[in-house]
Coordinates of N, CA and C in Angstrom, one line a residue:
M1 N 0.8 -1.2 0.0 CA 0.0 0.0 0.0 C 0.9 1.3 0.0
R2 N 2.0 1.2 0.7 CA 2.9 2.3 0.8 C 3.4 2.7 -0.6
R3 N 3.7 1.7 -1.4 CA 4.2 2.0 -2.8 C 3.2 2.7 -3.7
I4 N 2.0 2.1 -3.6 CA 0.9 2.7 -4.5 C 0.5 4.1 -4.1
L5 N 0.6 4.3 -2.7 CA 0.3 5.7 -2.3 C 1.3 6.7 -2.7
F6 N 2.6 6.3 -2.6 CA 3.7 7.1 -3.1 C 3.6 7.5 -4.5
I7 N 3.3 6.4 -5.3 CA 3.2 6.6 -6.8 C 2.0 7.5 -7.1
A8 N 0.9 7.2 -6.5 CA -0.3 8.0 -6.7 C -0.1 9.5 -6.3
A9 N 0.7 9.7 -5.2 CA 0.9 11.1 -4.8 C 1.8 11.8 -5.8
L10 N 2.8 11.1 -6.4 CA 3.6 11.7 -7.4 C 2.8 12.0 -8.7
M11 N 1.9 11.1 -9.1 CA 1.2 11.3 -10.3 C 0.1 12.4 -10.1
A12 N -0.5 12.4 -8.9 CA -1.4 13.5 -8.6 C -0.8 14.8 -8.7
F13 N 0.4 14.9 -8.2 CA 1.2 16.2 -8.2 C 1.4 16.6 -9.6
S14 N 1.9 15.7 -10.5 CA 2.3 16.1 -11.8 C 1.1 16.5 -12.7
L15 N -0.1 16.0 -12.4 CA -1.3 16.4 -13.2 C -2.2 17.4 -12.6
G16 N -2.1 17.6 -11.3 CA -2.9 18.5 -10.6 C -4.2 17.8 -10.1
A17 N -5.1 18.6 -9.5 CA -6.3 18.1 -9.0 C -7.3 19.2 -9.1
A18 N -8.3 19.2 -8.2 CA -9.4 20.2 -8.3 C -8.9 21.6 -8.3
A19 N -9.5 22.5 -9.1 CA -9.0 23.9 -9.2 C -10.2 24.8 -9.0
Q20 N -9.9 26.1 -8.9 CA -10.9 27.1 -8.8 C -11.1 27.9 -10.0
E21 N -10.3 27.6 -11.1 CA -10.4 28.3 -12.3 C -10.3 27.3 -13.5
K22 N -10.7 27.7 -14.6 CA -10.6 26.9 -15.8 C -9.2 26.7 -16.2
L23 N -8.8 25.4 -16.4 CA -7.4 25.1 -16.7 C -7.2 24.7 -18.2
Y24 N -8.3 24.2 -18.8 CA -8.2 23.6 -20.1 C -9.1 24.3 -21.1
E25 N -8.9 24.1 -22.3 CA -9.7 24.6 -23.4 C -10.8 23.5 -23.8
V26 N -10.8 22.4 -23.2 CA -11.7 21.3 -23.4 C -12.6 21.2 -22.2
K27 N -13.9 21.0 -22.4 CA -14.8 21.0 -21.2 C -14.6 19.8 -20.4
S28 N -14.5 18.6 -21.0 CA -14.4 17.4 -20.2 C -13.6 16.4 -21.0
G29 N -13.1 15.4 -20.3 CA -12.3 14.4 -21.1 C -11.7 13.4 -20.2
I30 N -11.1 12.4 -20.8 CA -10.3 11.3 -20.1 C -9.0 11.2 -20.9
V31 N -7.9 11.3 -20.1 CA -6.5 11.1 -20.7 C -5.9 9.9 -20.0
T32 N -5.5 8.9 -20.9 CA -4.9 7.7 -20.4 C -3.4 7.8 -20.6
L33 N -2.6 7.7 -19.5 CA -1.2 7.8 -19.5 C -0.5 6.6 -19.0
E34 N 0.7 6.4 -19.4 CA 1.5 5.3 -18.9 C 2.9 5.8 -18.4
M35 N 3.4 5.0 -17.4 CA 4.7 5.4 -16.9 C 5.4 4.1 -16.5
D36 N 6.7 3.9 -16.7 CA 7.4 2.8 -16.3 C 8.0 3.0 -14.9
M37 N 7.6 2.1 -14.0 CA 8.1 2.3 -12.6 C 8.7 1.0 -12.1
M38 N 10.0 1.0 -12.0 CA 10.7 -0.2 -11.5 C 10.4 -1.5 -12.3
G39 N 10.3 -1.3 -13.7 CA 10.1 -2.4 -14.6 C 8.6 -2.7 -14.8
Q40 N 7.7 -2.1 -14.0 CA 6.3 -2.3 -14.2 C 5.6 -1.1 -14.8
T41 N 4.6 -1.3 -15.6 CA 3.9 -0.2 -16.2 C 2.8 0.3 -15.3
V42 N 2.8 1.6 -14.9 CA 1.8 2.2 -14.1 C 0.9 2.9 -15.1
V43 N -0.4 2.6 -15.0 CA -1.4 3.2 -15.9 C -2.2 4.2 -15.1
Q44 N -2.4 5.4 -15.6 CA -3.2 6.4 -15.0 C -4.2 7.0 -16.0
Q45 N -5.4 7.3 -15.4 CA -6.4 8.0 -16.2 C -6.7 9.3 -15.5
L46 N -6.6 10.4 -16.2 CA -7.1 11.7 -15.7 C -8.5 12.0 -16.2
Y47 N -9.4 12.1 -15.3 CA -10.8 12.5 -15.6 C -11.0 13.9 -15.2
F48 N -11.6 14.7 -16.1 CA -11.9 16.1 -15.8 C -13.2 16.6 -16.4
D49 N -13.7 17.6 -15.7 CA -15.0 18.2 -16.2 C -14.9 19.7 -15.9
D50 N -15.8 20.5 -16.4 CA -15.9 21.9 -16.2 C -14.5 22.6 -16.5
Y51 N -13.9 22.2 -17.6 CA -12.7 22.7 -18.1 C -11.5 22.6 -17.1
G52 N -11.6 21.5 -16.3 CA -10.5 21.2 -15.3 C -10.8 21.6 -13.9
V53 N -11.9 22.3 -13.7 CA -12.3 22.7 -12.3 C -12.4 21.4 -11.5
K54 N -13.0 20.4 -12.1 CA -13.1 19.1 -11.4 C -12.2 18.1 -12.0
Q55 N -11.4 17.4 -11.2 CA -10.4 16.5 -11.7 C -10.3 15.3 -10.7
A56 N -10.0 14.1 -11.3 CA -9.7 12.9 -10.5 C -8.6 12.1 -11.3
N57 N -7.8 11.5 -10.5 CA -6.7 10.7 -11.1 C -6.9 9.2 -10.7
L58 N -7.0 8.3 -11.7 CA -7.2 6.9 -11.4 C -5.9 6.2 -11.7
S59 N -5.2 5.6 -10.7 CA -3.9 5.0 -11.0 C -4.0 3.5 -10.7
E60 N -3.4 2.7 -11.6 CA -3.4 1.2 -11.5 C -1.9 0.8 -11.5
F61 N -1.6 0.0 -10.4 CA -0.2 -0.5 -10.3 C -0.2 -1.8 -9.5
G62 N 0.4 -2.8 -10.1 CA 0.4 -4.1 -9.4 C -1.0 -4.7 -9.2
G63 N -1.9 -4.4 -10.0 CA -3.3 -4.9 -9.8 C -4.1 -4.1 -8.9
Q64 N -3.6 -3.1 -8.3 CA -4.4 -2.2 -7.4 C -4.7 -0.9 -8.0
K65 N -6.0 -0.5 -7.8 CA -6.4 0.8 -8.4 C -6.7 1.8 -7.2
V66 N -6.2 3.0 -7.4 CA -6.4 4.1 -6.4 C -6.9 5.3 -7.1
R67 N -8.0 5.9 -6.6 CA -8.5 7.1 -7.2 C -8.1 8.3 -6.3
S68 N -7.6 9.4 -6.9 CA -7.2 10.5 -6.2 C -8.0 11.8 -6.5
I69 N -8.5 12.4 -5.5 CA -9.2 13.7 -5.7 C -8.6 14.7 -4.7
E70 N -8.9 16.0 -4.9 CA -8.4 17.0 -4.0 C -9.6 17.7 -3.4
V71 N -9.6 17.7 -2.0 CA -10.7 18.4 -1.3 C -10.0 19.3 -0.2
D72 N -10.4 20.6 -0.2 CA -9.9 21.5 0.8 C -8.3 21.5 0.8
G73 N -7.7 21.4 -0.3 CA -6.2 21.5 -0.4 C -5.5 20.3 0.0
K74 N -6.2 19.1 0.2 CA -5.5 17.9 0.5 C -6.0 16.8 -0.5
N75 N -5.0 15.9 -0.8 CA -5.4 14.7 -1.6 C -6.1 13.7 -0.8
I76 N -7.1 13.1 -1.4 CA -7.8 11.9 -0.8 C -7.6 10.8 -1.8
M77 N -6.9 9.7 -1.3 CA -6.7 8.5 -2.1 C -7.8 7.5 -1.7
I78 N -8.6 7.1 -2.7 CA -9.7 6.3 -2.5 C -9.6 4.9 -3.2
D79 N -9.7 3.8 -2.4 CA -9.7 2.5 -3.0 C -11.2 2.1 -3.1
D80 N -11.8 2.2 -4.2 CA -13.2 2.0 -4.4 C -13.6 0.5 -4.1
A81 N -12.7 -0.4 -4.5 CA -12.9 -1.8 -4.3 C -13.0 -2.2 -2.8
A82 N -12.0 -1.6 -2.0 CA -12.0 -1.9 -0.6 C -12.9 -1.0 0.2
K83 N -13.4 0.0 -0.4 CA -14.2 1.0 0.2 C -13.5 1.7 1.4
T84 N -12.3 2.1 1.1 CA -11.5 2.9 2.0 C -11.0 4.1 1.4
A85 N -10.6 5.1 2.2 CA -10.1 6.4 1.7 C -9.1 7.0 2.7
T86 N -8.0 7.5 2.2 CA -7.0 8.1 3.0 C -6.7 9.5 2.6
R87 N -6.7 10.4 3.6 CA -6.3 11.8 3.3 C -4.9 12.1 3.6
M88 N -4.2 12.8 2.6 CA -2.8 13.0 2.8 C -2.5 14.4 2.2
P89 N -1.3 15.0 2.6 CA -1.0 16.4 2.1 C -0.9 16.3 0.6
S90 N -1.1 17.5 0.0 CA -1.0 17.6 -1.5 C 0.4 17.8 -1.9
F91 N 1.4 18.0 -1.0 CA 2.8 18.2 -1.3 C 3.0 19.3 -2.3
G92 N 2.2 20.4 -2.2 CA 2.5 21.6 -3.0 C 1.8 21.5 -4.4
A93 N 1.1 20.5 -4.7 CA 0.5 20.4 -6.0 C -0.4 21.6 -6.3
Q94 N -1.2 22.0 -5.3 CA -2.2 23.2 -5.5 C -1.4 24.4 -5.8
A95 N -0.3 24.7 -5.0 CA 0.4 25.9 -5.2 C 1.2 26.0 -6.5
N96 N 1.6 24.8 -6.9 CA 2.5 24.7 -8.1 C 1.8 24.6 -9.4
R97 N 0.4 24.5 -9.4 CA -0.3 24.2 -10.6 C -0.1 25.4 -11.5
I98 N 0.2 25.2 -12.8 CA 0.4 26.2 -13.8 C -0.8 26.1 -14.8
N99 N -1.4 27.2 -15.0 CA -2.5 27.3 -16.0 C -1.9 27.8 -17.3
F100 N -1.7 26.8 -18.2 CA -1.0 27.1 -19.5 C -1.9 27.8 -20.4
T101 N -3.2 27.8 -20.1 CA -4.1 28.6 -21.0 C -4.1 30.1 -20.7
N102 N -3.5 30.4 -19.6 CA -3.5 31.8 -19.1 C -2.2 32.2 -18.4
L103 N -1.1 32.0 -19.2 CA 0.2 32.3 -18.6 C 0.4 33.8 -18.5
D104 N 0.7 34.3 -17.3 CA 1.0 35.7 -17.1 C 2.5 35.9 -16.8
E105 N 3.0 37.1 -16.9 CA 4.4 37.4 -16.8 C 4.9 37.0 -15.4
K106 N 4.1 37.2 -14.4 CA 4.6 36.8 -13.0 C 4.8 35.3 -12.9
T107 N 3.9 34.5 -13.5 CA 4.0 33.0 -13.4 C 5.2 32.6 -14.2
V108 N 5.4 33.1 -15.4 CA 6.5 32.8 -16.3 C 7.8 33.1 -15.6
K109 N 7.9 34.2 -14.9 CA 9.2 34.6 -14.2 C 9.4 33.7 -13.0
K110 N 8.4 33.5 -12.2 CA 8.5 32.7 -11.0 C 8.9 31.3 -11.3
N111 N 8.3 30.7 -12.3 CA 8.6 29.3 -12.6 C 9.6 29.1 -13.7
K112 N 10.2 30.2 -14.1 CA 11.2 30.1 -15.2 C 10.8 29.3 -16.4
I113 N 9.6 29.6 -16.8 CA 8.9 28.9 -17.9 C 9.6 29.3 -19.3
K114 N 9.9 28.2 -20.0 CA 10.5 28.5 -21.4 C 9.7 27.6 -22.4
E115 N 9.4 28.2 -23.5 CA 8.8 27.4 -24.6 C 9.9 26.8 -25.4
E116 N 9.7 25.5 -25.7 CA 10.8 24.8 -26.4 C 10.4 24.2 -27.7
G117 N 9.3 24.6 -28.3 CA 8.9 24.1 -29.6 C 7.6 23.3 -29.6
Q118 N 7.4 22.6 -30.7 CA 6.1 21.9 -30.9 C 6.5 20.4 -31.1
E119 N 5.5 19.6 -30.6 CA 5.7 18.1 -30.8 C 4.3 17.4 -30.7
E120 N 4.1 16.4 -31.4 CA 2.9 15.6 -31.4 C 2.9 14.5 -30.3
I121 N 1.9 14.5 -29.4 CA 1.8 13.4 -28.4 C 0.4 12.8 -28.5
A122 N 0.3 11.5 -28.6 CA -1.0 10.8 -28.7 C -1.8 11.4 -29.8
G123 N -1.2 11.8 -30.9 CA -1.9 12.4 -32.0 C -2.4 13.8 -31.9
K124 N -2.0 14.5 -30.8 CA -2.4 15.9 -30.5 C -1.2 16.8 -30.6
P125 N -1.3 18.0 -31.3 CA -0.2 18.9 -31.4 C 0.0 19.6 -30.0
C126 N 1.2 19.5 -29.5 CA 1.5 20.0 -28.2 C 2.6 21.1 -28.3
T127 N 2.6 22.0 -27.3 CA 3.7 23.0 -27.1 C 4.5 22.4 -25.9
K128 N 5.8 22.4 -26.2 CA 6.8 21.9 -25.2 C 7.3 23.0 -24.3
Y129 N 7.2 22.8 -23.0 CA 7.7 23.8 -22.0 C 8.7 23.1 -21.0
T130 N 9.6 23.9 -20.5 CA 10.4 23.6 -19.3 C 10.1 24.6 -18.3
Y131 N 10.1 24.1 -17.0 CA 9.8 25.1 -15.9 C 10.3 24.5 -14.6
K132 N 10.3 25.3 -13.5 CA 10.7 24.9 -12.2 C 9.6 25.0 -11.2
V133 N 9.5 24.0 -10.3 CA 8.5 24.1 -9.2 C 9.1 23.5 -8.0
L134 N 8.4 23.7 -6.8 CA 8.8 23.1 -5.6 C 7.9 21.8 -5.4
M135 N 8.5 20.7 -5.1 CA 7.8 19.5 -4.9 C 8.4 18.7 -3.7
M136 N 7.5 18.5 -2.7 CA 8.0 17.8 -1.5 C 9.2 18.5 -0.9
G137 N 9.3 19.8 -0.9 CA 10.3 20.5 -0.3 C 11.6 20.7 -1.1
Q138 N 11.6 20.3 -2.4 CA 12.8 20.5 -3.2 C 12.4 21.1 -4.5
A139 N 13.3 21.8 -5.1 CA 13.1 22.4 -6.4 C 13.3 21.3 -7.5
V140 N 12.4 21.2 -8.4 CA 12.5 20.2 -9.5 C 12.3 20.8 -10.8
T141 N 12.9 20.2 -11.8 CA 12.7 20.7 -13.2 C 11.7 19.8 -13.9
V142 N 10.8 20.4 -14.6 CA 9.7 19.7 -15.3 C 9.8 20.1 -16.8
T143 N 9.7 19.1 -17.6 CA 9.4 19.3 -19.0 C 8.0 18.8 -19.3
A144 N 7.2 19.7 -20.0 CA 5.8 19.3 -20.2 C 5.4 19.6 -21.6
W145 N 4.7 18.6 -22.2 CA 4.1 18.8 -23.5 C 2.6 19.0 -23.4
V146 N 2.2 20.2 -23.7 CA 0.8 20.7 -23.4 C -0.1 20.9 -24.6
Y147 N -1.3 20.3 -24.5 CA -2.3 20.4 -25.5 C -3.5 21.1 -24.9
K148 N -3.9 22.2 -25.4 CA -5.1 23.0 -24.9 C -5.1 23.0 -23.4
G149 N -3.9 23.2 -22.8 CA -3.8 23.3 -21.3 C -3.6 22.0 -20.6
I150 N -3.8 20.9 -21.3 CA -3.6 19.6 -20.7 C -2.2 19.0 -21.0
T151 N -1.6 18.6 -19.9 CA -0.3 18.0 -20.0 C -0.4 16.5 -20.5
L152 N 0.1 16.3 -21.7 CA 0.0 14.9 -22.3 C 1.3 14.1 -22.1
K153 N 2.3 14.8 -21.8 CA 3.6 14.2 -21.4 C 4.3 15.0 -20.5
S154 N 5.0 14.4 -19.5 CA 5.8 15.2 -18.6 C 7.0 14.4 -18.2
S155 N 8.1 15.1 -17.9 CA 9.3 14.5 -17.4 C 9.7 15.3 -16.2
T156 N 9.7 14.7 -15.0 CA 10.0 15.4 -13.8 C 11.3 14.8 -13.2
K157 N 12.3 15.6 -12.9 CA 13.5 15.1 -12.4 C 13.6 15.5 -10.9
T158 N 13.7 14.5 -10.0 CA 13.8 14.7 -8.6 C 14.9 13.9 -8.0
D159 N 15.1 14.0 -6.7 CA 16.1 13.1 -6.0 C 15.7 11.7 -6.1
F160 N 14.5 11.4 -6.3 CA 14.0 10.0 -6.4 C 14.3 9.4 -7.9
G161 N 14.8 10.3 -8.8 CA 15.0 9.9 -10.1 C 14.1 10.6 -11.1
E162 N 14.1 10.2 -12.3 CA 13.2 10.9 -13.3 C 11.9 10.1 -13.5
M163 N 10.8 10.8 -13.5 CA 9.5 10.2 -13.7 C 9.0 10.8 -15.0
V164 N 8.7 9.9 -16.0 CA 8.2 10.3 -17.3 C 6.8 9.6 -17.5
Q165 N 5.8 10.5 -17.7 CA 4.4 10.0 -18.1 C 4.1 10.4 -19.5
K166 N 3.4 9.6 -20.2 CA 3.1 9.9 -21.6 C 1.7 9.4 -21.9
A167 N 0.9 10.3 -22.5 CA -0.5 9.9 -22.9 C -0.5 8.9 -24.0
V168 N -1.3 7.9 -24.0 CA -1.5 7.0 -25.0 C -2.9 7.1 -25.7
K169 N -3.8 7.8 -25.0 CA -5.1 8.0 -25.5 C -5.7 9.3 -24.9
V170 N -6.4 10.1 -25.8 CA -7.0 11.3 -25.3 C -8.5 11.3 -25.8
E171 N -9.4 11.4 -24.9 CA -10.8 11.5 -25.2 C -11.3 12.8 -24.8
E172 N -11.9 13.6 -25.8 CA -12.4 14.9 -25.5 C -13.9 15.0 -25.5
D173 N -14.4 15.9 -24.6 CA -15.9 16.2 -24.5 C -16.7 14.9 -24.4
V174 N -16.3 14.1 -23.4 CA -17.1 12.9 -23.1 C -17.8 13.1 -21.7
Q175 N -18.9 12.3 -21.5 CA -19.7 12.3 -20.3 C -18.9 11.7 -19.2
I176 N -18.7 12.5 -18.1 CA -18.0 12.0 -16.9 C -19.0 11.9 -15.7
D177 N -19.1 10.7 -15.1 CA -19.9 10.5 -14.0 C -19.5 11.4 -12.8
P178 N -20.4 12.2 -12.3 CA -20.0 13.2 -11.2 C -19.4 12.5 -10.0
S179 N -19.8 11.2 -9.7 CA -19.3 10.5 -8.6 C -17.8 10.3 -8.7
M180 N -17.2 10.4 -9.8 CA -15.7 10.3 -10.0 C -15.0 11.3 -9.1
F181 N -15.6 12.4 -8.8 CA -15.0 13.5 -8.1 C -15.3 13.6 -6.7
T182 N -15.9 12.5 -6.1 CA -16.4 12.6 -4.7 C -16.0 11.3 -4.0
V183 N -16.0 11.4 -2.7 CA -15.8 10.2 -1.8 C -17.1 9.4 -1.7
P184 N -17.1 8.1 -2.0 CA -18.4 7.3 -1.9 C -19.1 7.5 -0.6
E185 N -20.4 7.5 -0.7 CA -21.2 7.6 0.6 C -21.0 6.5 1.5
G186 N -20.8 6.7 2.8 CA -20.6 5.7 3.7 C -19.1 5.3 4.0
V187 N -18.2 5.9 3.2 CA -16.8 5.6 3.3 C -16.2 6.7 4.2
T188 N -15.6 6.3 5.3 CA -14.9 7.2 6.2 C -13.5 7.5 5.8
V189 N -13.1 8.8 5.7 CA -11.8 9.2 5.3 C -10.8 9.1 6.5
Q190 N -9.8 8.3 6.4 CA -8.8 8.2 7.5 C -7.6 9.2 7.2
E191 N -7.0 9.7 8.2 CA -5.8 10.5 8.1 C -4.7 9.6 7.8
M192 N -3.8 9.9 6.9 CA -2.7 9.1 6.6 C -1.6 9.1 7.7
D193 N -1.1 7.9 8.0 CA 0.1 7.7 8.9 C 1.3 8.0 8.0
M194 N 2.0 9.1 8.3 CA 3.1 9.5 7.4 C 4.3 8.5 7.5
S195 N 4.3 7.6 8.6 CA 5.3 6.6 8.7 C 5.3 5.6 7.5
M196 N 4.0 5.6 6.9 CA 3.9 4.7 5.7 C 4.7 5.1 4.6
M197 N 5.1 6.4 4.6 CA 5.8 7.0 3.5 C 7.3 7.1 3.8
G198 N 7.7 6.4 4.9 CA 9.1 6.4 5.2 C 9.4 7.1 6.5
G199 N 8.4 7.6 7.2 CA 8.6 8.2 8.5 C 8.7 9.7 8.4
G200 N 7.8 10.5 9.0 CA 8.0 11.9 9.1 C 7.7 12.7 7.8
G201 N 7.2 12.0 6.8 CA 6.9 12.7 5.5 C 8.1 12.8 4.6
F202 N 8.1 13.8 3.7 CA 9.2 13.8 2.7 C 10.2 14.9 3.0

């Protein structure tokens, strides 16, 4: 469980979660991404609605599925099969979210954002950016391939190594079940024991 929570936290960070402003130029969609983790393929699906105001990340690793949503600035990891939910810090994801559909001079300067050209990912024309953010207390470099505000590929370099996610399928303007963005009724959200992540957090 510790491993899947750690991976889900990293993936939730890289893609963001619930926002208070429109992040995308697409109203709703499902983006399926893959990442190699220790020789195993981690599959994640980003579900979003209301132009990214509502988001959920569904991660599958080692046969286990975990859904991540953000509520009141914290990530909630939900195991729908086991009917359990764990609340954990967002590790700066909210503060570091970049709205690529509305880049202003302050954000560009703060995050040292640079445009690096164009490239096609999953059949979609993307703009490639590099930028800096704080993640789990350390400055990291991110390279992102962005389509209509949606990151379809990202490369994040941290002390834990390089994490690369890449979209293999993009579905636009599809119907999303509202329950995807909520904790199931009757499920109690437990606070996470940070010792599960190696003791004392990151």
